[in-house]
PDB file of C-alpha atoms in Angstrom:
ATOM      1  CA  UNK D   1     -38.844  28.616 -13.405  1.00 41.00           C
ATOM      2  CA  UNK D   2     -42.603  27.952 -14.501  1.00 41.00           C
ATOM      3  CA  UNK D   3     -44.840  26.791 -11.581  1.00 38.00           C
ATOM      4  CA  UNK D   4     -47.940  24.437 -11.659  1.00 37.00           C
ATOM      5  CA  UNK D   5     -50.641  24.474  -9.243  1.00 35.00           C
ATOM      6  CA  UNK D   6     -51.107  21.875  -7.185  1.00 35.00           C
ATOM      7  CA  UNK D   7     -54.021  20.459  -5.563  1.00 36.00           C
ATOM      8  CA  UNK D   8     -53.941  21.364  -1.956  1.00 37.00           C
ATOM      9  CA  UNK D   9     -56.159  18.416   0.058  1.00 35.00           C
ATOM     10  CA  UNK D  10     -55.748  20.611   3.241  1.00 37.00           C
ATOM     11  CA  UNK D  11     -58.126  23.623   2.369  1.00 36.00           C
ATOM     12  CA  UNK D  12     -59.412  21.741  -1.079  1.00 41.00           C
ATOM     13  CA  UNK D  13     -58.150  24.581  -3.165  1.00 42.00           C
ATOM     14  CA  UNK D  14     -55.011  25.133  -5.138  1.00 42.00           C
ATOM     15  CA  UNK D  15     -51.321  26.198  -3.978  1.00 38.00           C
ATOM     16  CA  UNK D  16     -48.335  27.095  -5.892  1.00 40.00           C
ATOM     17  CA  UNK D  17     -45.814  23.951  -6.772  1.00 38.00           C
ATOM     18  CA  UNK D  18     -42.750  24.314  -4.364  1.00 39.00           C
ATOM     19  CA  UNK D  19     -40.050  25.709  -6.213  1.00 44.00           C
ATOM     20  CA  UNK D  20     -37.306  23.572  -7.561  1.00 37.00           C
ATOM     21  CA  UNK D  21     -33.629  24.361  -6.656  1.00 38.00           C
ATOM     22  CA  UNK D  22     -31.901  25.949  -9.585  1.00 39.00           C
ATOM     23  CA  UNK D  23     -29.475  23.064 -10.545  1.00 32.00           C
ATOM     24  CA  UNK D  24     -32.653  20.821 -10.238  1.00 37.00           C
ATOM     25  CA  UNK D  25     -32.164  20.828 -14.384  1.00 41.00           C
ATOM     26  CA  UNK D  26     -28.842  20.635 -14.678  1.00 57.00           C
ATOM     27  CA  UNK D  27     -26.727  17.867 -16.186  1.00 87.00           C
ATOM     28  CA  UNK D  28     -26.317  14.434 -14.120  1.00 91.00           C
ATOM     29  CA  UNK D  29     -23.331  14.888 -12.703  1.00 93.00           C
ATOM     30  CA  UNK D  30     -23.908  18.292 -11.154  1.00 92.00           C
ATOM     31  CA  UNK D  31     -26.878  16.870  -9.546  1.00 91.00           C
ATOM     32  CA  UNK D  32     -25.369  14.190  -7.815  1.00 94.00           C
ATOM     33  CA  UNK D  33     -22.954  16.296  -6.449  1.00 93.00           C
ATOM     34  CA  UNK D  34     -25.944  18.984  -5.435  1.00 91.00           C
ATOM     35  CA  UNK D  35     -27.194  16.132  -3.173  1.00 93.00           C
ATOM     36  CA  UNK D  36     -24.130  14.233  -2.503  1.00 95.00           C
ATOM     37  CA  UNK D  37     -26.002  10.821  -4.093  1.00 93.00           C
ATOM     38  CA  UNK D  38     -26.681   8.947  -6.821  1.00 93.00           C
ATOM     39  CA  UNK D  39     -27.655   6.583  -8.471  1.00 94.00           C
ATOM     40  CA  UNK D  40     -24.629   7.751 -11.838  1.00 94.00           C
ATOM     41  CA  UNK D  41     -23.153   5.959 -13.990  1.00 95.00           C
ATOM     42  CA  UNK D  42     -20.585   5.562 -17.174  1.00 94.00           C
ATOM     43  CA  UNK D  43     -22.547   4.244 -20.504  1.00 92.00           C
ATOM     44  CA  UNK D  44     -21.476   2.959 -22.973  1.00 90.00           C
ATOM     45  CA  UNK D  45     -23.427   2.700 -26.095  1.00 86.00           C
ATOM     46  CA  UNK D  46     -23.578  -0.870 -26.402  1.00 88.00           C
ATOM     47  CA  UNK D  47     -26.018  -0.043 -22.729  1.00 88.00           C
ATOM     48  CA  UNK D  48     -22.780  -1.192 -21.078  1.00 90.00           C
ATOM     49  CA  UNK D  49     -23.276   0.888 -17.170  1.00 93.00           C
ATOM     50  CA  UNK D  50     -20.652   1.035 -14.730  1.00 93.00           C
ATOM     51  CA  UNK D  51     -21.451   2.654 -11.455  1.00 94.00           C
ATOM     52  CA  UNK D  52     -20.239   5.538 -10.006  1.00 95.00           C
ATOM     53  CA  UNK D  53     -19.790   6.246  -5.896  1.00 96.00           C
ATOM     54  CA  UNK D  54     -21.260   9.583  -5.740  1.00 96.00           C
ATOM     55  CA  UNK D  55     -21.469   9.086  -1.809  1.00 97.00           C
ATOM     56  CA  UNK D  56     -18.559   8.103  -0.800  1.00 97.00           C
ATOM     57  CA  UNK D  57     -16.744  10.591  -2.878  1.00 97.00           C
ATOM     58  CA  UNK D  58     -18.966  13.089  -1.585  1.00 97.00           C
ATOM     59  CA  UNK D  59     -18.553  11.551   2.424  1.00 97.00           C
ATOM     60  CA  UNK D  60     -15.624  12.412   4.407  1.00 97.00           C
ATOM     61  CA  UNK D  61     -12.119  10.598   3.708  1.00 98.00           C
ATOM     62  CA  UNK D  62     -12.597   7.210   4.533  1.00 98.00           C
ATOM     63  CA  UNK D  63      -9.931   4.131   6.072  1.00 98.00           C
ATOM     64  CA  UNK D  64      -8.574   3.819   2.263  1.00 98.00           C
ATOM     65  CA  UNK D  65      -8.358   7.363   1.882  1.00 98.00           C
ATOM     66  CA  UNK D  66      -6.055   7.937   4.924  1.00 98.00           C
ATOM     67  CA  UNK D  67      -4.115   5.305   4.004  1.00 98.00           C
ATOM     68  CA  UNK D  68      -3.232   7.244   0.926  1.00 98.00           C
ATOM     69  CA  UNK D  69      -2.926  10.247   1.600  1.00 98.00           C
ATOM     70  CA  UNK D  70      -0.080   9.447   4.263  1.00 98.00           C
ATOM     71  CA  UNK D  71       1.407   7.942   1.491  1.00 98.00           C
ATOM     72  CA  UNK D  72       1.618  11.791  -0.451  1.00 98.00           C
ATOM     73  CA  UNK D  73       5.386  13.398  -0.029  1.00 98.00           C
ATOM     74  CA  UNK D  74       5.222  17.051  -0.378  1.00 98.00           C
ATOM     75  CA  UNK D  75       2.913  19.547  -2.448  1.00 98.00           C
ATOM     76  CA  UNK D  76      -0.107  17.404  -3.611  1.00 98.00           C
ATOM     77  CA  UNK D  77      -2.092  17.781  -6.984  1.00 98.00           C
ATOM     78  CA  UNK D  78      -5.107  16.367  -6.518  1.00 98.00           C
ATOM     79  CA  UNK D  79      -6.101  15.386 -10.623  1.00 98.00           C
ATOM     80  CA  UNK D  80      -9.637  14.937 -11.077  1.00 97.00           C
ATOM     81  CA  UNK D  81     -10.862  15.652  -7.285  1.00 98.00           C
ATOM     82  CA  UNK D  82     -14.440  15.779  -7.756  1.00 97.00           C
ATOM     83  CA  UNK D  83     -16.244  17.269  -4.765  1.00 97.00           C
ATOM     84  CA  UNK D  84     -12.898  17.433  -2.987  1.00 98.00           C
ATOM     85  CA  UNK D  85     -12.689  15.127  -0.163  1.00 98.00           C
ATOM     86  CA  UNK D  86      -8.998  13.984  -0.448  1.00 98.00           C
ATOM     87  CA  UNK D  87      -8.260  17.955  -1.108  1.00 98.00           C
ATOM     88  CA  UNK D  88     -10.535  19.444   2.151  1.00 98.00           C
ATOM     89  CA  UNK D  89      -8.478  16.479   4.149  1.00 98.00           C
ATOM     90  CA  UNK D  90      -4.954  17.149   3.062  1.00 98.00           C
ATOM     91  CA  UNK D  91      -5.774  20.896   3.484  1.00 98.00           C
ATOM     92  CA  UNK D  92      -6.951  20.356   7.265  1.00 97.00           C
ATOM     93  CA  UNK D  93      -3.136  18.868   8.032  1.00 97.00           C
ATOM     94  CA  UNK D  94      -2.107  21.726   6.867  1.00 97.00           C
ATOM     95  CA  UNK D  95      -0.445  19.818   3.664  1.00 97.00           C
ATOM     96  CA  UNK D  96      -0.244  22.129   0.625  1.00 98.00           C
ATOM     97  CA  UNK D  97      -2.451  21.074  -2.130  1.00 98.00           C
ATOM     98  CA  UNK D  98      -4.664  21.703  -5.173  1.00 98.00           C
ATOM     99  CA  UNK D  99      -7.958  20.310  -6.542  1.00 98.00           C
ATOM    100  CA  UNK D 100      -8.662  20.648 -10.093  1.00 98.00           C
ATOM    101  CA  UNK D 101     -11.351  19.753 -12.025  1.00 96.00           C
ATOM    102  CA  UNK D 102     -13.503  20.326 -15.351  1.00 93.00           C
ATOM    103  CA  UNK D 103     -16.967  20.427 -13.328  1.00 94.00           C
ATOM    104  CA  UNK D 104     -17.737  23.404 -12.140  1.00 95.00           C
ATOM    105  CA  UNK D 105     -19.752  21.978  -9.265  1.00 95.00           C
ATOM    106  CA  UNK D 106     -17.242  19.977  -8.347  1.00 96.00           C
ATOM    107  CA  UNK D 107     -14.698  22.719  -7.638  1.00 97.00           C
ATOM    108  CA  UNK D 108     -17.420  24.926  -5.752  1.00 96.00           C
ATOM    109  CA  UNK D 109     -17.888  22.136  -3.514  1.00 97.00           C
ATOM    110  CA  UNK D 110     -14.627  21.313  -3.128  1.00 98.00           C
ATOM    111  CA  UNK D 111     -13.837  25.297  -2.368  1.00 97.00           C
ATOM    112  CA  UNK D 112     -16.420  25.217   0.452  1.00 97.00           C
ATOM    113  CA  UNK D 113     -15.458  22.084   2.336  1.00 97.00           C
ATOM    114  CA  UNK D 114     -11.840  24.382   2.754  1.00 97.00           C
ATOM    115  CA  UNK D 115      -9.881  23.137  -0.102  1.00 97.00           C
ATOM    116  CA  UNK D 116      -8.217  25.089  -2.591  1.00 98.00           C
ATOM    117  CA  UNK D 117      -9.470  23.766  -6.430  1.00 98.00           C
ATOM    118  CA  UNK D 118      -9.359  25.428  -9.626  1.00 98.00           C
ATOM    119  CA  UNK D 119     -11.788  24.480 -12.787  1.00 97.00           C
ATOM    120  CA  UNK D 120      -8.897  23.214 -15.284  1.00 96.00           C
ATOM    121  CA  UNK D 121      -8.044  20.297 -17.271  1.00 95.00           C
ATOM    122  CA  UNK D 122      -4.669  18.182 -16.859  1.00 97.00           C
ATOM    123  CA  UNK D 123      -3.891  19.031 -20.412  1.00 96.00           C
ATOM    124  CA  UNK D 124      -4.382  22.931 -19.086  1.00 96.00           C
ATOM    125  CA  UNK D 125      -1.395  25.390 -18.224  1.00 97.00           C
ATOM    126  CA  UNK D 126      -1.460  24.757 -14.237  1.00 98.00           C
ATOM    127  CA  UNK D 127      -0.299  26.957 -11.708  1.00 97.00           C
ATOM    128  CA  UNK D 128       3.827  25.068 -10.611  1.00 97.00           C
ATOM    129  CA  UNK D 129       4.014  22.962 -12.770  1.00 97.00           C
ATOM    130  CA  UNK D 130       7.488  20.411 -12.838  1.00 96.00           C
ATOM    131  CA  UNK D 131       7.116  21.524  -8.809  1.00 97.00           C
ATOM    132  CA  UNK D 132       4.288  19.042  -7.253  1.00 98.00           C
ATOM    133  CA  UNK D 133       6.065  16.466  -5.529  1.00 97.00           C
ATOM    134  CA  UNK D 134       2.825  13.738  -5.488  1.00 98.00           C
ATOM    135  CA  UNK D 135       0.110  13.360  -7.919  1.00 98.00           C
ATOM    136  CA  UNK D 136      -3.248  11.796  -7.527  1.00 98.00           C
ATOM    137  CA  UNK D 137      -5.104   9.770  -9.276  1.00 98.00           C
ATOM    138  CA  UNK D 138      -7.953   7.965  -7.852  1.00 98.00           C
ATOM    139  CA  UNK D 139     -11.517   7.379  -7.957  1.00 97.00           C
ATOM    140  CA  UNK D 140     -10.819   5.682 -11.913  1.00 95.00           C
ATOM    141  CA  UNK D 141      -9.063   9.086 -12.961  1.00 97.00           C
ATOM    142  CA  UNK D 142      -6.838   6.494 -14.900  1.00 96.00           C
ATOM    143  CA  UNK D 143      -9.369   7.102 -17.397  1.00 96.00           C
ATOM    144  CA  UNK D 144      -8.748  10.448 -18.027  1.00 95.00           C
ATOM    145  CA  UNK D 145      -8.933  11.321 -22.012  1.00 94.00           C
ATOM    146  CA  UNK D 146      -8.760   7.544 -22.926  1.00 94.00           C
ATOM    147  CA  UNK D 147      -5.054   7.260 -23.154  1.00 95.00           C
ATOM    148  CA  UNK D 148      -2.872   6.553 -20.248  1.00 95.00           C
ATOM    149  CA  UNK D 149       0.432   6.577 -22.240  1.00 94.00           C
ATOM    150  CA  UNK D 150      -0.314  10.284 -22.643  1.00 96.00           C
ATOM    151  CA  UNK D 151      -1.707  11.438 -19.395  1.00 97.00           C
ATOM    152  CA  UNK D 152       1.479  10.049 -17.910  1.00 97.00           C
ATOM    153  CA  UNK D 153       3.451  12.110 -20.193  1.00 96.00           C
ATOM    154  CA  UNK D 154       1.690  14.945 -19.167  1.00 97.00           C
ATOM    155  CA  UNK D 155       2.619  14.072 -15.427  1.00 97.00           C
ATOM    156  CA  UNK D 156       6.094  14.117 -16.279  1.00 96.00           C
ATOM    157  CA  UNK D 157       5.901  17.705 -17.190  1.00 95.00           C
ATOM    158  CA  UNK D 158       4.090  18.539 -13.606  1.00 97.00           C
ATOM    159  CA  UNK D 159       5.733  16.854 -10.924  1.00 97.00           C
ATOM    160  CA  UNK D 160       9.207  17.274  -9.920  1.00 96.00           C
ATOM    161  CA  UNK D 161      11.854  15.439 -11.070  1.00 95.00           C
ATOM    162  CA  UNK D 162      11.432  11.767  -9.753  1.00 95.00           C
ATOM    163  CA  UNK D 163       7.803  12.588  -7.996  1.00 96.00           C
ATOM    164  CA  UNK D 164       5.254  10.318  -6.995  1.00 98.00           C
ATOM    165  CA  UNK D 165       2.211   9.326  -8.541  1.00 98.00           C
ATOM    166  CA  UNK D 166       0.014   7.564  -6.511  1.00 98.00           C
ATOM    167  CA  UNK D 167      -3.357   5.560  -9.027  1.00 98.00           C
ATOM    168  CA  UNK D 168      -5.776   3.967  -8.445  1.00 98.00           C
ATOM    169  CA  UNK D 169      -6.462   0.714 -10.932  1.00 98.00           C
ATOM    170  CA  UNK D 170      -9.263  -1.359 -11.847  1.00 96.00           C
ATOM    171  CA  UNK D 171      -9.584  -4.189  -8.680  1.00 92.00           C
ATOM    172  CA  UNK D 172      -9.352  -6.952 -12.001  1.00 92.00           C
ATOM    173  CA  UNK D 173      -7.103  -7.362 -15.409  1.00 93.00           C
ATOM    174  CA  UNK D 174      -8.773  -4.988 -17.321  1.00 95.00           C
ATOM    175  CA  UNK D 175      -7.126  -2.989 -20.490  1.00 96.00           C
ATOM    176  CA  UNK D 176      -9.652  -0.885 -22.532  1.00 94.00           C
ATOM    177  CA  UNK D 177     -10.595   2.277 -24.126  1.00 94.00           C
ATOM    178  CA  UNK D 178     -13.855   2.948 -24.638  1.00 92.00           C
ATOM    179  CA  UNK D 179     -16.432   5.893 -25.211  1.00 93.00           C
ATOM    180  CA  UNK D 180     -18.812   6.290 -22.239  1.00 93.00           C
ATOM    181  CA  UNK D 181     -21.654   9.437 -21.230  1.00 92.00           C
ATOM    182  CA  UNK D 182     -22.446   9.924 -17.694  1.00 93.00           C
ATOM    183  CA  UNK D 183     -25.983   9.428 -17.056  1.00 93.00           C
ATOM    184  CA  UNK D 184     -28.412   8.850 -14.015  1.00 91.00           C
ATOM    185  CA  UNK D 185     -30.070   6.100 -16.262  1.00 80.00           C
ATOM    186  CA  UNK D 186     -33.154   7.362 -15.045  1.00 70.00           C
ATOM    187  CA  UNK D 187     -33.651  10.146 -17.764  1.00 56.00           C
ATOM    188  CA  UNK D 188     -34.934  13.718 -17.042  1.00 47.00           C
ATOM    189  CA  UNK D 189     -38.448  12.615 -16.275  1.00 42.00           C
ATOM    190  CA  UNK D 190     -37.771   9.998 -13.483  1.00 50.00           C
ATOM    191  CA  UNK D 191     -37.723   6.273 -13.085  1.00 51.00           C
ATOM    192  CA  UNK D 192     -38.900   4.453 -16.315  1.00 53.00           C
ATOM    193  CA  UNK D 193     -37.894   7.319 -19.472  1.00 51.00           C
ATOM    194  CA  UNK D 194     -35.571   7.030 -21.618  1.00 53.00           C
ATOM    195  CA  UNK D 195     -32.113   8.169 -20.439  1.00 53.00           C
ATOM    196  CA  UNK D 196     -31.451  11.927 -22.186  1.00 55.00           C
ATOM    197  CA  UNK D 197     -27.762  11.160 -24.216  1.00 58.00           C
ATOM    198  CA  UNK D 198     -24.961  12.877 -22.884  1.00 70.00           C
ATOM    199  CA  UNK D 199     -21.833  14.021 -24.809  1.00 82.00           C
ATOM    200  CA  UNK D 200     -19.809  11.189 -25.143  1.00 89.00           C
ATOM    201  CA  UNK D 201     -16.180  11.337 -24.373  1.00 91.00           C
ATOM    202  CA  UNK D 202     -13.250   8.525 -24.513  1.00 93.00           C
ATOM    203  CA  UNK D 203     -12.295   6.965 -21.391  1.00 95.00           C
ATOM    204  CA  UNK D 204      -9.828   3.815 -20.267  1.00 96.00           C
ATOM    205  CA  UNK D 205     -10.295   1.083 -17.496  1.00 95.00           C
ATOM    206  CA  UNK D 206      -6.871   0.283 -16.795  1.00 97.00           C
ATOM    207  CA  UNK D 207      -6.018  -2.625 -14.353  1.00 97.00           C
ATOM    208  CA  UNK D 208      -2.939  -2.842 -11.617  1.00 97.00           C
ATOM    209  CA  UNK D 209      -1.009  -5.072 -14.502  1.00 97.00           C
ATOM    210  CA  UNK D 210      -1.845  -2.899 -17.403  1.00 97.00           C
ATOM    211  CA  UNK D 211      -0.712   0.431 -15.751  1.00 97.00           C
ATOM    212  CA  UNK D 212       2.400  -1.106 -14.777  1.00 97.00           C
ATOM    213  CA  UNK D 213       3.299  -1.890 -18.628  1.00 96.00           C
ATOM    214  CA  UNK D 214       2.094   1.210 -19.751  1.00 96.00           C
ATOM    215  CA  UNK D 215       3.788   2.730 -17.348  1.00 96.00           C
ATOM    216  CA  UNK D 216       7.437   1.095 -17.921  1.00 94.00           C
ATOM    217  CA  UNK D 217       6.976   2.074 -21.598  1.00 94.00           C
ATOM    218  CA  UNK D 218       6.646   5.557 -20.669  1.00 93.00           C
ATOM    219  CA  UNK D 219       9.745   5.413 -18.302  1.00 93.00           C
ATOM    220  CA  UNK D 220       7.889   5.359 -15.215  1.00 97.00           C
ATOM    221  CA  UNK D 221       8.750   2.578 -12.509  1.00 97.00           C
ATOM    222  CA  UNK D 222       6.769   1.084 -10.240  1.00 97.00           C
ATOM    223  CA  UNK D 223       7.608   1.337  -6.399  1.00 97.00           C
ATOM    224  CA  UNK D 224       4.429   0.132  -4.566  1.00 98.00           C
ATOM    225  CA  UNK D 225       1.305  -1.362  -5.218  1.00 97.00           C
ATOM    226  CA  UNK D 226      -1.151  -2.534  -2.639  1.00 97.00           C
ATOM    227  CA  UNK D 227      -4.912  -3.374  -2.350  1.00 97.00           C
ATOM    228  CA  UNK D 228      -7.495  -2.436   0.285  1.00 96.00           C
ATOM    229  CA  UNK D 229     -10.724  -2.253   1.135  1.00 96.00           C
ATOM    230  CA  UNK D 230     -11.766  -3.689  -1.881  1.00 95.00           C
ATOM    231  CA  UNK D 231     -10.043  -0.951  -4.155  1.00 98.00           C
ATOM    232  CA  UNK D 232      -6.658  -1.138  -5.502  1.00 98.00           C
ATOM    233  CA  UNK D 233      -3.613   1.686  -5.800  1.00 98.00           C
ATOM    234  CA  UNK D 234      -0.165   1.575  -7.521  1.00 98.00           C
ATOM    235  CA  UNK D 235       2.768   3.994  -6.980  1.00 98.00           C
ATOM    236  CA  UNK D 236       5.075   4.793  -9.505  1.00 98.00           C
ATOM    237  CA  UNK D 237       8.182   7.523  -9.672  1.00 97.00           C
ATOM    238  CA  UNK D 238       9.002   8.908 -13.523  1.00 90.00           C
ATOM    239  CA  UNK D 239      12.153   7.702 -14.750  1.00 83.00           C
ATOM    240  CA  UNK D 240      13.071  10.426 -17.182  1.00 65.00           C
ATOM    241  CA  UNK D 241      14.216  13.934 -17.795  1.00 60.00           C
ATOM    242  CA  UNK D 242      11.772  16.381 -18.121  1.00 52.00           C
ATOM    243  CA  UNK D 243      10.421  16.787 -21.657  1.00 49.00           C
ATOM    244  CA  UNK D 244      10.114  20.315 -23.400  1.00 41.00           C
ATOM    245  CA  UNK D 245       6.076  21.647 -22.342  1.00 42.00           C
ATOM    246  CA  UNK D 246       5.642  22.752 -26.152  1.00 40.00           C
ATOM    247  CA  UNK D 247       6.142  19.130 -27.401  1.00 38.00           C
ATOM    248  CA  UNK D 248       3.966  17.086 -23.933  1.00 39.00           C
ATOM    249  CA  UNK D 249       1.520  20.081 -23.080  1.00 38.00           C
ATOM    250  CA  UNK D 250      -0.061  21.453 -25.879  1.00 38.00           C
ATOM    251  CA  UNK D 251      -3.746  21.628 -24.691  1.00 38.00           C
ATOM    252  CA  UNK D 252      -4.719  22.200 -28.263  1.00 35.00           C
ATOM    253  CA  UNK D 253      -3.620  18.414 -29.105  1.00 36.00           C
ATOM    254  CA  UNK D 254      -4.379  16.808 -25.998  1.00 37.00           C
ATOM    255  CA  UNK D 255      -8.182  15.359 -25.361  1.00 33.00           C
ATOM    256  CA  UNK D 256      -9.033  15.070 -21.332  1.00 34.00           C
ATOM    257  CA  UNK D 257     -11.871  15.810 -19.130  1.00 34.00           C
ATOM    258  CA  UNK D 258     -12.278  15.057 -15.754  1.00 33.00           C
ATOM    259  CA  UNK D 259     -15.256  14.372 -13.352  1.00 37.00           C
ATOM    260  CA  UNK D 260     -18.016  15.590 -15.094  1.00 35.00           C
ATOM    261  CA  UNK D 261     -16.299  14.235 -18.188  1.00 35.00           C
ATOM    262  CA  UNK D 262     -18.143  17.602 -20.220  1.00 37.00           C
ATOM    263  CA  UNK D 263     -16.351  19.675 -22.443  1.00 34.00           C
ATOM    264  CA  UNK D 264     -16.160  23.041 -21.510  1.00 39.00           C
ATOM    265  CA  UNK D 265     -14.189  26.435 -22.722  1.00 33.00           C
ATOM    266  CA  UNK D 266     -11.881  27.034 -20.121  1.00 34.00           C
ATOM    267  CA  UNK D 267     -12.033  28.818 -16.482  1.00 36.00           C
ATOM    268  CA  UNK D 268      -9.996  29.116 -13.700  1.00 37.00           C
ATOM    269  CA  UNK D 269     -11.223  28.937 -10.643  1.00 39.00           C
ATOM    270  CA  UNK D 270      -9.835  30.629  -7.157  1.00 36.00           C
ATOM    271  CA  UNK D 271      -6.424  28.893  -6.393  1.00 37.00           C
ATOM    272  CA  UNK D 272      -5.442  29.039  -2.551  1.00 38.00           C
ATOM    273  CA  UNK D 273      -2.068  28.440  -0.989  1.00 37.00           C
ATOM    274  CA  UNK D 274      -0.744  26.553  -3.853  1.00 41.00           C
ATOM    275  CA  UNK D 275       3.005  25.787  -3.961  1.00 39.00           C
ATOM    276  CA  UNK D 276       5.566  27.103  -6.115  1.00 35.00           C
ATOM    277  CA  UNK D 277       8.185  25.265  -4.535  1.00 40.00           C
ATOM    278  CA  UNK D 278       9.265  22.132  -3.138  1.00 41.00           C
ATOM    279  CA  UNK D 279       8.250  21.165   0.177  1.00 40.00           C
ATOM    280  CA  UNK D 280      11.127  19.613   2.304  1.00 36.00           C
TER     281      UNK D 280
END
C-alpha cells in the first residue's frame, strides 16, 4: 500500500502516513465486520436504504437472542450467521452447531469467537444434510436469493424429517422481492461521494403473515410465532416427505447469497464438531 507524507506539526517536517489495515479497501460489508460497526445498508436502485445492525450482530447474544436459541431442538444450522454470534453462543453450551456463510469475513470471525462456520451457500452441498434438527433464520435471512418458496424447499432437503425452522419476519405486512447492493452510502472516499455500486443481487422482505402463506403452500405449518424486543420470529415444522436432492438442490439452478450478499466461486471453510446424526 502507497504511503503519503504527512505534515508532522511536532518537529515541522514530514512523517510517513500511518499505514492502513489491509481490509481498509475492501468491500462494505467486510469492513463493517473488520470494526464490528456501521453505518450499512441494503439499496435499492430507486435510492430506497434499509439499515443494517452491524453492532448488534457483531455484540454478544442479546435478551432476543437467548430467547431463541432455547427455542433450537437438537443439531443447529445456523443459515446466514454473519459474524457468528448465535453460533459462538450455542457452541459455548456445548450445543452442536454450524455457521455458514458466503462472506469470507464473516466465517473468520465467526471461527475465532469459537464457533464452527464454513464459507458455503444454502443452495451448496452441506456437510448432514436431511440430519439438522433446527434451522435458523434470522437477522432478515428470509431474504435469501429473493424467493422464499424455494429456500424453504431447500430446507426440506436439510433438516430432519419434521425439524424446526425458527425465522425471523419483517416486524410489519410486508411481501416483496426486490434487487438491493449493500453499501456504506458513504462511498469509498468518505462522507459526501458518491456511493461506489455494488453487485446487485435479489432479495425478499417477507412479513410474519406472508411467511406463513408461503409457507403452508410449501407444506410447512406453522407452530409458534411470537414478537419481542421489537423484532419478530415464526416457527414452522415441514409437513412433507423428503424430496429427491437432484430435483430441490441443484446449486447450478438455485440463486442465493448470504451476508455479504457477493457472489463468489465456492470455498469451504474449516467445519468443527458438526453432526452427522440426530441429537436426542
Amino acid at each position: 500500500m502507497n504511503e503519503s507524507p504527512v505534515a508532522d506539526s511536532a518537529v515541522g517536517g514530514l512523517v510517513p502516513a500511518p499505514a492502513q489495515p489491509a481490509w481498509a479497501g475492501a468491500d462494505p460489508y467486510t469492513r463493517a465486520l473488520r470494526t464490528g460497526r456501521g453505518p450499512l445498508f441494503l439499496r435499492r436502485a430507486d435510492g430506497w436504504l434499509l439499515p443494517l445492525e452491524v453492532e448488534r450482530w457483531c455484540a454478544r447474544a442479546d435478551a432476543v437472542d437467548l430467547e431463541i436459541l432455547g427455542r433450537c431442538e437438537g443439531s443447529v444450522l445456523d443459515i446466514g450467521c454473519g459474524p457468528g454470534r448465535l453460533v459462538a453462543e450455542l457452541a459455548g453450551q456445548g450445543r452442536r452447531v454450524l455457521g455458514i456463510d458466503v462472506s469470507a469475513a464473516a466465517v473468520s470471525r465467526t471461527t475465532r469467537l469459537g464457533g464452527p462456520a464454513l464459507r458455503r451457500s444454502v443452495f451448496e452441498p452441506l456437510p448432514a444434510e436431511g440430519r439438522w434438527d433446527t434451522a435458523l433464520l434470522v437477522d432478515g435471512n428470509i431474504g435469501i436469493g429473493g424467493d422464499p418458496r424455494a429456500l424453504l424447499a431447500r430446507l426440506t432437503d436439510l433438516l430432519v424429517p419434521a425439524g424446526l425452522l425458527i425465522a425471523e419476519t419483517v416486524p410489519m405486512d410486508v411481501d416483496e422481492r426486490v434487487r438491493v447492493h449493500i453499501t456504506d452510502a458513504r462511498g469509498a472516499d468518505g462522507p459526501g461521494t458518491p456511493p461506489t455500486p455494488g453487485t446487485p443481487f435479489p432479495w425478499a422482505r417477507i412479513g410474519t403473515r406472508a411467511l406463513i402463506r408461503h409457507a403452508t403452500r410449501a407444506d410447512w405449518t406453522a407452530v409458534d410465532q411470537w414478537a419481542t424486543g421489537g423484532r419478530s420470529f415464526v416457527a414452522l415444522r415441514s409437513r412433507s416427505l423428503r424430496r429427491s436432492r437432484k430435483s430441490s438442490a441443484d446449486p447450478a439452478k438455485r440463486t442465493a447469497v448470504i451476508s455479504s450478499q457477493r457472489p463468489r466461486k465456492p470455498s469451504a471453510g474449516s467445519p468443527v464438531a458438526i453432526p452427522y446424526r440426530r441429537s436426542t
